[in-house]
């Protein structure tokens, strides 16, 4: 799961020539294709665990290490690349990030062993967060001050379509043509994104704020408590979603061909959660965070109890998608509210928190499966992680920012 943040000001990037009006839509579409590509890649491995494991001769929990590696790459790369490239042309940075991403996915397709696949997924994760942070800023500047929300929503639309269409299709491709073909297709999408950015996205100058100033605004406890709550709590979702393909096949008794449809239902649930979360956050951010944690915990319990039956299992997964996405939007807003003068680095931290949850959920879920507790055991692990995040928010959520830089 990936979040996108609206920049505080369109003036954070110096512009070159203003884009012609007819090119604005094309530029935003190119960024949306990038969001679709990354959204598809992030979850593609989860739908192909059985195929990858059978081909490389390892178990499902071991394949899960590739998912953990991708998430770790996002956690490491999001803040480091954002800071390191603070003075680089925005368009060149987008091209560099997507170029690296494309190559890493092609290398993943050629991995001869699980070790090489883990390395390839780590490399692919590095540019993930920085691309979304920079892309949101560039899209806002291209669209203009009056349409910044529309610009950012375009990238979010790419992510939503990826979960509804891209992930199920990549799973179907992997099942019929081999899992390596799915990563090749993602590489082609990356190449298409590169072409679109090169052709339609105008040059944007480097960010005007200094790294020291951005880092200075992060010296407050409430921000890091909320960051930790999200990083731990989101492990609940990923403990289950990482192993959704083998779970619905081996536990719910569904056929392999049903997995893409299950993933599509999950994507629809995320879309519903996006719409619901947006409305609830506008009313009260902190209450939505707390409610999102509670609802996600209840969805995990439901899945653990009914996961052996196909229809109830899919319904529970749908509800988990809705509740976790609502929580994601609320937590994103919470983190940005607590870092008002560190928009670029704050966006990177959102990605880092989400993907720490991705990595920990995949890891701990794999541990209980490997220990012989079964494929529904990760739901109980996920419940524990979600409740820890909830307790942290309840204990410290009302603290205020004491240092604004």
Tab-separated table of C-alpha atoms in Angstrom:
chain	number	residue	atom	x	y	z
A	1	UNK	CA	0.000	0.000	0.000
A	2	UNK	CA	1.532	3.535	-1.035
A	3	UNK	CA	0.506	7.197	0.076
A	4	UNK	CA	0.832	10.488	-1.809
A	5	UNK	CA	1.013	13.924	-0.243
A	6	UNK	CA	0.008	17.363	-1.449
A	7	UNK	CA	2.891	19.840	-1.258
A	8	UNK	CA	2.457	22.865	0.919
A	9	UNK	CA	3.047	25.236	-1.920
A	10	UNK	CA	3.373	25.047	-5.626
A	11	UNK	CA	6.189	27.507	-5.264
A	12	UNK	CA	8.519	24.931	-3.769
A	13	UNK	CA	9.859	24.215	-7.233
A	14	UNK	CA	11.296	26.830	-9.553
A	15	UNK	CA	9.788	26.526	-12.970
A	16	UNK	CA	11.283	26.817	-16.372
A	17	UNK	CA	8.904	27.581	-19.214
A	18	UNK	CA	5.266	27.205	-18.277
A	19	UNK	CA	3.747	24.163	-19.970
A	20	UNK	CA	1.151	24.765	-22.659
A	21	UNK	CA	-2.380	24.023	-21.417
A	22	UNK	CA	-2.761	21.130	-23.846
A	23	UNK	CA	0.299	19.455	-22.314
A	24	UNK	CA	-0.843	19.674	-18.684
A	25	UNK	CA	-3.193	16.693	-19.010
A	26	UNK	CA	-0.519	14.657	-20.791
A	27	UNK	CA	2.030	15.444	-18.063
A	28	UNK	CA	-0.373	14.397	-15.321
A	29	UNK	CA	-1.263	11.237	-17.239
A	30	UNK	CA	2.443	10.352	-17.523
A	31	UNK	CA	2.775	10.695	-13.750
A	32	UNK	CA	-0.360	8.591	-13.265
A	33	UNK	CA	1.171	5.838	-15.423
A	34	UNK	CA	4.181	5.980	-13.103
A	35	UNK	CA	1.853	5.554	-10.120
A	36	UNK	CA	0.175	2.629	-11.859
A	37	UNK	CA	3.540	1.000	-12.596
A	38	UNK	CA	4.835	1.313	-9.048
A	39	UNK	CA	1.506	0.287	-7.524
A	40	UNK	CA	1.427	-2.825	-9.700
A	41	UNK	CA	5.028	-3.724	-8.876
A	42	UNK	CA	4.679	-3.260	-5.132
A	43	UNK	CA	2.052	-5.996	-4.806
A	44	UNK	CA	2.845	-8.206	-7.821
A	45	UNK	CA	5.023	-10.603	-5.821
A	46	UNK	CA	2.213	-11.286	-3.339
A	47	UNK	CA	-0.023	-12.749	-6.032
A	48	UNK	CA	2.756	-14.949	-7.424
A	49	UNK	CA	4.218	-16.508	-4.271
A	50	UNK	CA	3.321	-20.108	-5.254
A	51	UNK	CA	4.791	-19.752	-8.769
A	52	UNK	CA	8.010	-18.091	-7.585
A	53	UNK	CA	8.483	-20.635	-4.803
A	54	UNK	CA	7.947	-23.598	-7.129
A	55	UNK	CA	10.366	-22.230	-9.737
A	56	UNK	CA	13.149	-21.292	-7.298
A	57	UNK	CA	12.635	-24.286	-5.022
A	58	UNK	CA	11.786	-22.428	-1.807
A	59	UNK	CA	8.772	-22.159	0.501
A	60	UNK	CA	6.188	-19.376	0.527
A	61	UNK	CA	7.637	-17.739	3.686
A	62	UNK	CA	11.080	-17.625	2.038
A	63	UNK	CA	9.608	-15.953	-1.052
A	64	UNK	CA	8.073	-13.491	1.396
A	65	UNK	CA	11.608	-12.245	2.062
A	66	UNK	CA	11.538	-10.690	-1.420
A	67	UNK	CA	8.510	-8.641	-0.361
A	68	UNK	CA	10.289	-7.635	2.830
A	69	UNK	CA	13.350	-6.628	0.798
A	70	UNK	CA	11.269	-4.344	-1.435
A	71	UNK	CA	9.734	-2.664	1.599
A	72	UNK	CA	13.152	-2.196	3.202
A	73	UNK	CA	14.330	-0.601	-0.037
A	74	UNK	CA	11.487	1.916	0.156
A	75	UNK	CA	12.245	2.667	3.803
A	76	UNK	CA	15.917	3.304	3.045
A	77	UNK	CA	15.548	5.013	-0.306
A	78	UNK	CA	12.608	7.340	0.328
A	79	UNK	CA	14.290	9.780	2.735
A	80	UNK	CA	17.881	9.302	1.517
A	81	UNK	CA	17.198	9.886	-2.173
A	82	UNK	CA	14.822	12.761	-1.413
A	83	UNK	CA	17.502	14.525	0.616
A	84	UNK	CA	20.434	13.640	-1.660
A	85	UNK	CA	18.682	14.959	-4.784
A	86	UNK	CA	17.223	18.077	-3.178
A	87	UNK	CA	18.991	20.392	-5.659
A	88	UNK	CA	18.501	18.273	-8.781
A	89	UNK	CA	16.161	19.199	-11.640
A	90	UNK	CA	12.800	17.636	-10.870
A	91	UNK	CA	12.302	16.237	-14.364
A	92	UNK	CA	15.776	14.710	-14.485
A	93	UNK	CA	15.244	13.238	-11.050
A	94	UNK	CA	11.951	11.648	-12.118
A	95	UNK	CA	13.639	10.163	-15.185
A	96	UNK	CA	16.544	8.858	-13.114
A	97	UNK	CA	14.263	7.316	-10.497
A	98	UNK	CA	11.966	5.600	-13.001
A	99	UNK	CA	14.945	4.472	-15.109
A	100	UNK	CA	16.513	2.827	-12.079
A	101	UNK	CA	13.157	1.309	-11.156
A	102	UNK	CA	12.692	-0.176	-14.619
A	103	UNK	CA	16.155	-1.742	-14.693
A	104	UNK	CA	15.700	-3.220	-11.207
A	105	UNK	CA	12.452	-4.915	-12.250
A	106	UNK	CA	14.037	-6.404	-15.361
A	107	UNK	CA	16.877	-7.703	-13.179
A	108	UNK	CA	14.266	-9.249	-10.873
A	109	UNK	CA	12.794	-11.100	-13.849
A	110	UNK	CA	16.219	-12.581	-14.622
A	111	UNK	CA	16.991	-13.635	-11.026
A	112	UNK	CA	18.476	-17.171	-11.032
A	113	UNK	CA	17.890	-17.751	-7.307
A	114	UNK	CA	15.911	-16.414	-4.368
A	115	UNK	CA	18.975	-14.496	-3.172
A	116	UNK	CA	19.209	-12.614	-6.449
A	117	UNK	CA	15.467	-11.968	-6.441
A	118	UNK	CA	15.669	-10.518	-2.930
A	119	UNK	CA	18.501	-8.239	-4.079
A	120	UNK	CA	16.526	-7.168	-7.149
A	121	UNK	CA	13.439	-6.348	-5.095
A	122	UNK	CA	15.516	-4.298	-2.650
A	123	UNK	CA	16.938	-2.260	-5.535
A	124	UNK	CA	13.470	-1.779	-7.021
A	125	UNK	CA	12.207	-0.414	-3.714
A	126	UNK	CA	14.854	2.294	-3.400
A	127	UNK	CA	13.319	4.878	-5.817
A	128	UNK	CA	9.687	4.127	-4.904
A	129	UNK	CA	9.048	6.766	-2.218
A	130	UNK	CA	11.139	9.495	-3.795
A	131	UNK	CA	9.280	9.123	-7.114
A	132	UNK	CA	5.913	9.648	-5.442
A	133	UNK	CA	7.089	12.605	-3.380
A	134	UNK	CA	8.736	14.382	-6.317
A	135	UNK	CA	5.940	13.415	-8.715
A	136	UNK	CA	3.313	14.949	-6.443
A	137	UNK	CA	5.278	18.207	-6.238
A	138	UNK	CA	5.871	18.347	-9.986
A	139	UNK	CA	2.258	17.519	-10.800
A	140	UNK	CA	1.038	20.267	-8.472
A	141	UNK	CA	3.365	22.820	-10.055
A	142	UNK	CA	2.378	21.801	-13.598
A	143	UNK	CA	-1.352	21.979	-12.884
A	144	UNK	CA	-1.120	25.338	-11.135
A	145	UNK	CA	-2.205	26.577	-7.701
A	146	UNK	CA	-5.917	26.196	-8.379
A	147	UNK	CA	-5.675	22.520	-9.406
A	148	UNK	CA	-3.091	21.043	-7.065
A	149	UNK	CA	-5.571	18.634	-5.512
A	150	UNK	CA	-6.518	17.351	-8.969
A	151	UNK	CA	-2.858	16.836	-9.851
A	152	UNK	CA	-2.090	14.772	-6.771
A	153	UNK	CA	-5.285	12.759	-7.205
A	154	UNK	CA	-4.064	11.722	-10.664
A	155	UNK	CA	-1.141	9.830	-9.139
A	156	UNK	CA	-3.464	8.345	-6.529
A	157	UNK	CA	-5.759	7.253	-9.357
A	158	UNK	CA	-2.823	5.405	-10.890
A	159	UNK	CA	-2.330	3.567	-7.597
A	160	UNK	CA	-6.016	2.737	-7.292
A	161	UNK	CA	-6.222	1.351	-10.818
A	162	UNK	CA	-3.077	-0.654	-10.123
A	163	UNK	CA	-4.772	-2.430	-7.220
A	164	UNK	CA	-7.995	-3.040	-9.148
A	165	UNK	CA	-6.505	-3.908	-12.562
A	166	UNK	CA	-2.697	-3.990	-12.589
A	167	UNK	CA	-2.078	-6.443	-9.750
A	168	UNK	CA	-4.707	-8.999	-10.865
A	169	UNK	CA	-3.499	-8.779	-14.473
A	170	UNK	CA	0.155	-9.191	-13.502
A	171	UNK	CA	-0.872	-12.205	-11.421
A	172	UNK	CA	-2.743	-13.700	-14.376
A	173	UNK	CA	0.248	-13.093	-16.661
A	174	UNK	CA	2.561	-14.728	-14.133
A	175	UNK	CA	0.292	-17.749	-13.745
A	176	UNK	CA	-0.002	-18.336	-17.494
A	177	UNK	CA	3.399	-17.224	-18.832
A	178	UNK	CA	5.589	-17.631	-15.752
A	179	UNK	CA	6.264	-15.211	-12.914
A	180	UNK	CA	9.235	-13.704	-14.756
A	181	UNK	CA	6.918	-12.488	-17.521
A	182	UNK	CA	5.025	-10.378	-14.979
A	183	UNK	CA	8.183	-8.432	-14.096
A	184	UNK	CA	9.032	-8.017	-17.775
A	185	UNK	CA	5.610	-6.473	-18.345
A	186	UNK	CA	6.252	-4.128	-15.424
A	187	UNK	CA	9.563	-3.199	-17.054
A	188	UNK	CA	7.670	-2.291	-20.239
A	189	UNK	CA	5.321	-0.099	-18.187
A	190	UNK	CA	8.363	1.591	-16.675
A	191	UNK	CA	9.724	2.297	-20.151
A	192	UNK	CA	6.364	3.794	-21.153
A	193	UNK	CA	6.483	6.015	-18.071
A	194	UNK	CA	9.978	7.185	-18.991
A	195	UNK	CA	8.800	8.119	-22.471
A	196	UNK	CA	5.805	10.000	-21.112
A	197	UNK	CA	7.860	11.952	-18.566
A	198	UNK	CA	10.535	12.814	-21.142
A	199	UNK	CA	7.953	13.939	-23.701
A	200	UNK	CA	5.323	15.744	-21.627
A	201	UNK	CA	6.629	16.726	-18.181
A	202	UNK	CA	8.276	20.181	-18.292
A	203	UNK	CA	11.540	21.014	-16.593
A	204	UNK	CA	11.226	21.912	-12.934
A	205	UNK	CA	13.987	23.510	-10.967
A	206	UNK	CA	15.485	22.290	-7.682
A	207	UNK	CA	13.644	22.696	-4.401
A	208	UNK	CA	14.357	26.010	-2.697
A	209	UNK	CA	14.282	24.842	0.933
A	210	UNK	CA	17.458	23.571	2.566
A	211	UNK	CA	17.974	20.078	3.881
A	212	UNK	CA	19.005	21.515	7.259
A	213	UNK	CA	15.749	23.452	7.539
A	214	UNK	CA	13.651	20.415	6.666
A	215	UNK	CA	15.497	18.215	9.139
A	216	UNK	CA	15.111	20.880	11.816
A	217	UNK	CA	11.335	20.782	11.587
A	218	UNK	CA	11.336	17.076	12.438
A	219	UNK	CA	12.638	17.576	15.963
A	220	UNK	CA	9.383	16.859	17.750
A	221	UNK	CA	8.200	13.826	19.665
A	222	UNK	CA	4.583	13.602	18.436
A	223	UNK	CA	5.737	13.166	14.837
A	224	UNK	CA	7.949	10.214	15.660
A	225	UNK	CA	5.347	8.598	17.912
A	226	UNK	CA	2.785	8.763	15.108
A	227	UNK	CA	5.392	7.508	12.648
A	228	UNK	CA	6.155	4.523	14.898
A	229	UNK	CA	2.448	3.797	15.444
A	230	UNK	CA	1.885	3.684	11.692
A	231	UNK	CA	5.020	1.656	11.018
A	232	UNK	CA	3.997	-0.983	13.565
A	233	UNK	CA	0.252	-0.894	13.001
A	234	UNK	CA	0.395	-1.336	9.246
A	235	UNK	CA	2.156	-4.625	9.774
A	236	UNK	CA	-1.308	-6.001	10.513
A	237	UNK	CA	-2.491	-5.550	6.939
A	238	UNK	CA	0.658	-6.885	5.329
A	239	UNK	CA	0.906	-9.925	7.580
A	240	UNK	CA	-2.248	-11.146	5.816
A	241	UNK	CA	-1.975	-9.589	2.348
A	242	UNK	CA	1.554	-10.871	1.767
A	243	UNK	CA	0.322	-14.467	1.870
A	244	UNK	CA	-3.136	-13.939	0.403
A	245	UNK	CA	-2.506	-16.125	-2.680
A	246	UNK	CA	-1.463	-19.328	-0.875
A	247	UNK	CA	-4.047	-18.680	1.858
A	248	UNK	CA	-7.071	-18.552	-0.434
A	249	UNK	CA	-5.785	-21.607	-2.345
A	250	UNK	CA	-4.653	-23.836	0.531
A	251	UNK	CA	-7.066	-22.730	3.260
A	252	UNK	CA	-10.201	-21.421	1.549
A	253	UNK	CA	-9.996	-24.096	-1.149
A	254	UNK	CA	-10.177	-21.697	-4.083
A	255	UNK	CA	-8.533	-22.392	-7.429
A	256	UNK	CA	-5.350	-20.701	-8.588
A	257	UNK	CA	-7.301	-18.950	-11.321
A	258	UNK	CA	-9.450	-17.250	-8.660
A	259	UNK	CA	-6.493	-15.397	-7.126
A	260	UNK	CA	-6.548	-12.473	-9.622
A	261	UNK	CA	-10.246	-11.963	-8.874
A	262	UNK	CA	-9.598	-11.973	-5.139
A	263	UNK	CA	-6.891	-9.354	-5.647
A	264	UNK	CA	-9.288	-7.291	-7.761
A	265	UNK	CA	-11.869	-7.374	-4.964
A	266	UNK	CA	-9.174	-6.237	-2.561
A	267	UNK	CA	-8.349	-3.371	-4.926
A	268	UNK	CA	-11.993	-2.311	-5.040
A	269	UNK	CA	-11.992	-2.327	-1.252
A	270	UNK	CA	-8.967	-0.034	-1.231
A	271	UNK	CA	-10.795	2.317	-3.601
A	272	UNK	CA	-13.795	2.415	-1.257
A	273	UNK	CA	-11.455	3.013	1.658
A	274	UNK	CA	-9.837	5.920	-0.190
A	275	UNK	CA	-13.199	7.623	-0.738
A	276	UNK	CA	-14.421	6.912	2.791
A	277	UNK	CA	-11.150	7.948	4.398
A	278	UNK	CA	-11.097	11.267	2.570
A	279	UNK	CA	-14.523	12.201	3.923
A	280	UNK	CA	-13.794	11.075	7.477
A	281	UNK	CA	-10.407	12.817	7.631
A	282	UNK	CA	-12.052	16.109	6.684
A	283	UNK	CA	-14.181	15.797	9.806
A	284	UNK	CA	-11.541	14.738	12.332
A	285	UNK	CA	-8.096	13.343	11.612
A	286	UNK	CA	-7.278	11.815	14.994
A	287	UNK	CA	-10.678	10.161	15.399
A	288	UNK	CA	-10.317	8.639	11.939
A	289	UNK	CA	-6.872	7.288	12.848
A	290	UNK	CA	-8.270	5.659	15.989
A	291	UNK	CA	-11.358	4.364	14.204
A	292	UNK	CA	-9.193	3.019	11.377
A	293	UNK	CA	-7.059	1.035	13.805
A	294	UNK	CA	-10.124	-0.424	15.543
A	295	UNK	CA	-11.866	-1.333	12.287
A	296	UNK	CA	-8.711	-2.914	10.860
A	297	UNK	CA	-8.295	-5.015	14.023
A	298	UNK	CA	-11.890	-6.250	13.743
A	299	UNK	CA	-11.393	-7.106	10.053
A	300	UNK	CA	-8.324	-9.189	10.904
A	301	UNK	CA	-10.243	-11.105	13.554
A	302	UNK	CA	-13.048	-11.753	11.083
A	303	UNK	CA	-10.630	-13.090	8.467
A	304	UNK	CA	-8.968	-15.374	11.020
A	305	UNK	CA	-12.362	-16.824	11.962
A	306	UNK	CA	-13.932	-17.258	8.505
A	307	UNK	CA	-10.893	-17.716	6.273
A	308	UNK	CA	-11.616	-21.379	5.627
A	309	UNK	CA	-14.751	-20.580	3.580
A	310	UNK	CA	-14.337	-18.922	0.150
A	311	UNK	CA	-17.105	-16.282	0.185
A	312	UNK	CA	-16.714	-15.177	3.838
A	313	UNK	CA	-12.921	-15.052	3.347
A	314	UNK	CA	-13.250	-12.733	0.342
A	315	UNK	CA	-15.738	-10.534	2.214
A	316	UNK	CA	-13.308	-10.277	5.141
A	317	UNK	CA	-10.456	-9.366	2.777
A	318	UNK	CA	-12.647	-6.682	1.198
A	319	UNK	CA	-13.368	-5.188	4.623
A	320	UNK	CA	-9.683	-5.344	5.525
A	321	UNK	CA	-8.880	-3.387	2.372
A	322	UNK	CA	-11.483	-0.725	3.184
A	323	UNK	CA	-10.457	-0.264	6.804
A	324	UNK	CA	-6.697	-0.335	6.240
A	325	UNK	CA	-6.884	2.182	3.393
A	326	UNK	CA	-9.013	4.508	5.509
A	327	UNK	CA	-6.391	4.210	8.237
A	328	UNK	CA	-3.651	4.878	5.699
A	329	UNK	CA	-5.158	8.156	4.525
A	330	UNK	CA	-5.779	9.279	8.090
A	331	UNK	CA	-2.256	8.407	9.210
A	332	UNK	CA	-0.801	10.169	6.171
A	333	UNK	CA	-2.694	13.345	7.060
A	334	UNK	CA	-1.628	13.008	10.691
A	335	UNK	CA	2.044	12.762	9.769
A	336	UNK	CA	1.842	15.756	7.442
A	337	UNK	CA	0.024	17.823	10.079
A	338	UNK	CA	2.920	17.116	12.430
A	339	UNK	CA	5.598	18.189	9.916
A	340	UNK	CA	4.215	21.449	8.488
A	341	UNK	CA	7.597	22.806	7.344
A	342	UNK	CA	9.091	19.575	6.027
A	343	UNK	CA	6.764	18.655	3.200
A	344	UNK	CA	9.192	16.787	0.938
A	345	UNK	CA	10.852	14.814	3.722
A	346	UNK	CA	7.508	14.347	5.459
A	347	UNK	CA	6.142	12.688	2.316
A	348	UNK	CA	9.145	10.367	2.273
A	349	UNK	CA	8.555	9.459	5.916
A	350	UNK	CA	4.967	8.477	5.074
A	351	UNK	CA	6.298	5.949	2.563
A	352	UNK	CA	8.892	4.739	5.031
A	353	UNK	CA	6.306	4.139	7.759
A	354	UNK	CA	4.019	2.214	5.421
A	355	UNK	CA	6.801	0.017	4.151
A	356	UNK	CA	8.236	-0.712	7.566
A	357	UNK	CA	4.787	-2.153	8.194
A	358	UNK	CA	5.049	-4.015	4.883
A	359	UNK	CA	8.410	-5.519	5.822
A	360	UNK	CA	7.497	-6.424	9.408
A	361	UNK	CA	4.127	-7.878	8.450
A	362	UNK	CA	5.627	-10.091	5.755
A	363	UNK	CA	8.427	-11.185	8.091
A	364	UNK	CA	6.352	-12.027	11.181
A	365	UNK	CA	3.580	-13.572	9.102
A	366	UNK	CA	6.146	-15.803	7.441
A	367	UNK	CA	7.583	-16.821	10.793
A	368	UNK	CA	4.320	-18.248	12.118
A	369	UNK	CA	3.632	-20.042	8.841
A	370	UNK	CA	7.118	-21.553	8.843
A	371	UNK	CA	6.588	-22.611	12.473
A	372	UNK	CA	3.625	-24.715	11.383
A	373	UNK	CA	0.752	-22.609	12.735
A	374	UNK	CA	-0.984	-22.403	9.356
A	375	UNK	CA	-1.880	-19.683	6.887
A	376	UNK	CA	-4.518	-18.051	9.074
A	377	UNK	CA	-2.030	-17.489	11.904
A	378	UNK	CA	-0.662	-14.278	10.286
A	379	UNK	CA	-4.084	-12.688	10.889
A	380	UNK	CA	-3.580	-13.054	14.653
A	381	UNK	CA	-0.037	-11.692	14.330
A	382	UNK	CA	-1.500	-8.801	12.357
A	383	UNK	CA	-4.039	-8.191	15.098
A	384	UNK	CA	-1.263	-7.883	17.677
A	385	UNK	CA	0.652	-5.392	15.507
A	386	UNK	CA	-2.473	-3.339	14.853
A	387	UNK	CA	-3.338	-3.182	18.539
A	388	UNK	CA	0.166	-1.980	19.417
A	389	UNK	CA	-0.263	0.875	16.949
A	390	UNK	CA	-3.673	1.682	18.425
A	391	UNK	CA	-2.339	1.754	21.980
A	392	UNK	CA	0.438	4.156	20.950
A	393	UNK	CA	-2.064	6.533	19.359
A	394	UNK	CA	-4.409	6.378	22.337
A	395	UNK	CA	-1.542	7.018	24.759
A	396	UNK	CA	0.228	9.818	22.910
A	397	UNK	CA	-2.039	10.910	20.053
A	398	UNK	CA	-3.183	14.161	21.626
A	399	UNK	CA	0.303	15.558	22.057
A	400	UNK	CA	1.026	18.741	20.151
A	401	UNK	CA	4.000	19.763	18.060
A	402	UNK	CA	6.509	21.506	20.298
A	403	UNK	CA	9.053	22.437	17.643
A	404	UNK	CA	8.096	23.724	14.220
A	405	UNK	CA	11.578	24.539	12.992
